[in-house]
XYZ file of C-alpha atoms in Angstrom:
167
model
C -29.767 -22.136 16.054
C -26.493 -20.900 18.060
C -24.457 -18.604 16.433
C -21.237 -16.905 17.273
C -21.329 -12.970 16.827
C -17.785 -11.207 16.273
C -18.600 -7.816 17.367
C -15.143 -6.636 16.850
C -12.440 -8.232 14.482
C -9.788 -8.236 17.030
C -12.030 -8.512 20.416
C -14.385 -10.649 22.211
C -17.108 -12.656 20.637
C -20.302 -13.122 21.676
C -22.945 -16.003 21.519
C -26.282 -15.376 20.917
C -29.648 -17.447 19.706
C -30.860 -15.984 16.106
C -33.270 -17.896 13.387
C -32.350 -16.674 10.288
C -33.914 -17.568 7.157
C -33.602 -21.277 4.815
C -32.191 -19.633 1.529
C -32.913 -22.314 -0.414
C -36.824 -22.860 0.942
C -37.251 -18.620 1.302
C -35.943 -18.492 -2.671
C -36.332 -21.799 -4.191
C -35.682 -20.237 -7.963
C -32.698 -17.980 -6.895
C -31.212 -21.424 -4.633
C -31.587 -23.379 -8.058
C -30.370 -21.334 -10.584
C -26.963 -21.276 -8.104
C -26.946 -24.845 -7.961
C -27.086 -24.943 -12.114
C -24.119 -22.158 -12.394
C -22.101 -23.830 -9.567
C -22.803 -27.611 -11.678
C -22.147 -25.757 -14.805
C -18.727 -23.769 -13.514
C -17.717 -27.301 -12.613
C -18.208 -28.535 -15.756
C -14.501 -30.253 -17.632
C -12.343 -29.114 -14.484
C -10.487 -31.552 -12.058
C -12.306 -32.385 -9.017
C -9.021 -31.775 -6.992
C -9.162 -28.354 -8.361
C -12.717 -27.628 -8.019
C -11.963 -28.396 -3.836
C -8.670 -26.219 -3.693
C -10.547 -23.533 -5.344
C -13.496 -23.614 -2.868
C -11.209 -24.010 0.402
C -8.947 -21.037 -0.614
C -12.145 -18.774 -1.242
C -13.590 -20.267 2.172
C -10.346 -19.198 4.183
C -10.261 -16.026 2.910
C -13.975 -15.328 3.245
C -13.598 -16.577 6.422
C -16.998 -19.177 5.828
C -16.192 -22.250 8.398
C -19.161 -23.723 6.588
C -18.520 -24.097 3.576
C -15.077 -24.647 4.598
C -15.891 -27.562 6.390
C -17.908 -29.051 3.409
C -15.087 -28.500 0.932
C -12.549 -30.041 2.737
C -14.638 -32.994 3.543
C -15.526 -32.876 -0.380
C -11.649 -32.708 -0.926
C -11.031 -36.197 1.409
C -13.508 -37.866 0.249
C -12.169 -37.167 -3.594
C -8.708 -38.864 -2.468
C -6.887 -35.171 -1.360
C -4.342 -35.791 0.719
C -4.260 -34.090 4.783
C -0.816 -32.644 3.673
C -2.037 -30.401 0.629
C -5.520 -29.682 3.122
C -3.225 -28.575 5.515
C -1.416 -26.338 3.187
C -3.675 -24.863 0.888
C -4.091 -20.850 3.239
C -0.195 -21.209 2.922
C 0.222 -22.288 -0.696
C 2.867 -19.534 -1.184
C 5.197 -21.133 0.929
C 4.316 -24.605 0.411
C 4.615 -24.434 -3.552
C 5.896 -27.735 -3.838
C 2.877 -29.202 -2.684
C 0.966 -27.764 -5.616
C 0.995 -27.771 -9.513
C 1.967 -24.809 -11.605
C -2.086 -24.764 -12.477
C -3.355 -25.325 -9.051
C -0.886 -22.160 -7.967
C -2.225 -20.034 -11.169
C -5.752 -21.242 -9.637
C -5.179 -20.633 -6.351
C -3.619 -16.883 -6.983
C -6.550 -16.110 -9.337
C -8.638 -17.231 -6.795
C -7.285 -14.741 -4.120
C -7.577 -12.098 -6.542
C -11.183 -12.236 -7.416
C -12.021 -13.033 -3.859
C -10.481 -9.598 -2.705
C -10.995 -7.906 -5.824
C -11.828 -4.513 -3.942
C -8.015 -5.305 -2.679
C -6.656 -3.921 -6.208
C -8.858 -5.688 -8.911
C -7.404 -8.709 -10.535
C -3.797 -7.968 -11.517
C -2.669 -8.841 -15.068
C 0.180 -10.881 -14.322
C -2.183 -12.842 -11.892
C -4.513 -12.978 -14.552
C -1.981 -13.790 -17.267
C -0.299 -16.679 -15.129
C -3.916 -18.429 -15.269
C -4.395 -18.200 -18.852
C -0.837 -19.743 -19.507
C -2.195 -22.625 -17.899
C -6.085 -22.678 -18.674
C -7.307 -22.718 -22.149
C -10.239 -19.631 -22.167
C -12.804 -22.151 -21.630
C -10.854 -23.745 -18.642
C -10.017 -20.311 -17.502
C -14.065 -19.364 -18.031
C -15.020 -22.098 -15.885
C -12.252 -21.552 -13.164
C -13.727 -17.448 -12.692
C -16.919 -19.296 -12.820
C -16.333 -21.596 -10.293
C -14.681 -18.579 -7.993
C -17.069 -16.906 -8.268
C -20.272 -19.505 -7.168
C -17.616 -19.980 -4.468
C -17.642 -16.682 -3.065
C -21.696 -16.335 -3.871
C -21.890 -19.794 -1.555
C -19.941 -17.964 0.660
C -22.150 -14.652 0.824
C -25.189 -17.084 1.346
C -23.751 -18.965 4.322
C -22.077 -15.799 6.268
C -25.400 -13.967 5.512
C -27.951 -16.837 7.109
C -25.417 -17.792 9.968
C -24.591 -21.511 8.304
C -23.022 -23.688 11.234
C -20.053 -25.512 10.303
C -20.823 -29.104 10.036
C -24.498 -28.760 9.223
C -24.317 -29.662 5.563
C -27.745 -29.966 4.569
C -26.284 -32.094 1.430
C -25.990 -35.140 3.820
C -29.443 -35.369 4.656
């Protein structure tokens, strides 16, 4: 496998060959009981909102693979190029989004960069005026199989565009 090596941030990038290992065949149990938290996190929440959730983790994770699968997820499930397009800007672009989907989509940033300053109450309070607590349950849920998807990818040097889901 090919893999592209950022040795510094801001700098140059170097390629370099590395095998790393098949989560899911190295720790078949651990790979499943993630797949039953990620169905279960899903669980009563709109699709479109599962997919906005999972892109905005993605960009700020910086994951191009699991990127890549999420906004393919998102076309396929009728999202539109404009709100794609949009979602690593949704503070500007507002009006492409729902009062929930923002609450979502701030709650998400929060949790992702929760070393940044924890989750703030008023981000946190925002989402619950919009989420019932079992909504808002499975939205943390769902943020945070997101940024364990993420971990997993980053960590075994997923290639964008390699979905294994499509085999």
């Amino acid at each position: 496998m090919t893999t592209t090596t950022n040795t510094n941030a801001t700098t140059a990038t170097t390629t370099e060959t590395t095998t790393r290992l098949d989560f899911a065949k190295s720790a078949p149990k651990v790979f499943r009981a993630l797949i039953g938290f990620d169905a279960a996190a899903r669980e009563g929440l709109d699709p479109a909102l599962v997919e906005l959730i999972q892109i905005r983790a993605s960009h700020l994770n910086h994951c191009a693979y699991c990127l890549h699968m999420h906004t393919n997820d998102a076309r396929k499930a009728g999202e539109s190029e404009d709100r794609l397009h949009m979602v690593a800007l949704w503070r500007e672009a507002r009006h492409f989004f729902t009062e929930r989907e923002q609450a979502a989509l701030a709650l998400t940033e929060a949790v992702t960069l929760v070393a940044d300053g924890g989750v703030p109450d008023g981000v946190y309070a925002e989402a619950a005026a919009h989420f019932d607590e079992e909504e808002l349950a499975h939205v943390l849920s769902l943020i945070l199989t997101i940024n364990t998807w993420n971990r997993v990818a980053l960590s075994t040097a997923k290639v964008a565009g390699t979905d294994e889901r499509r085999r």
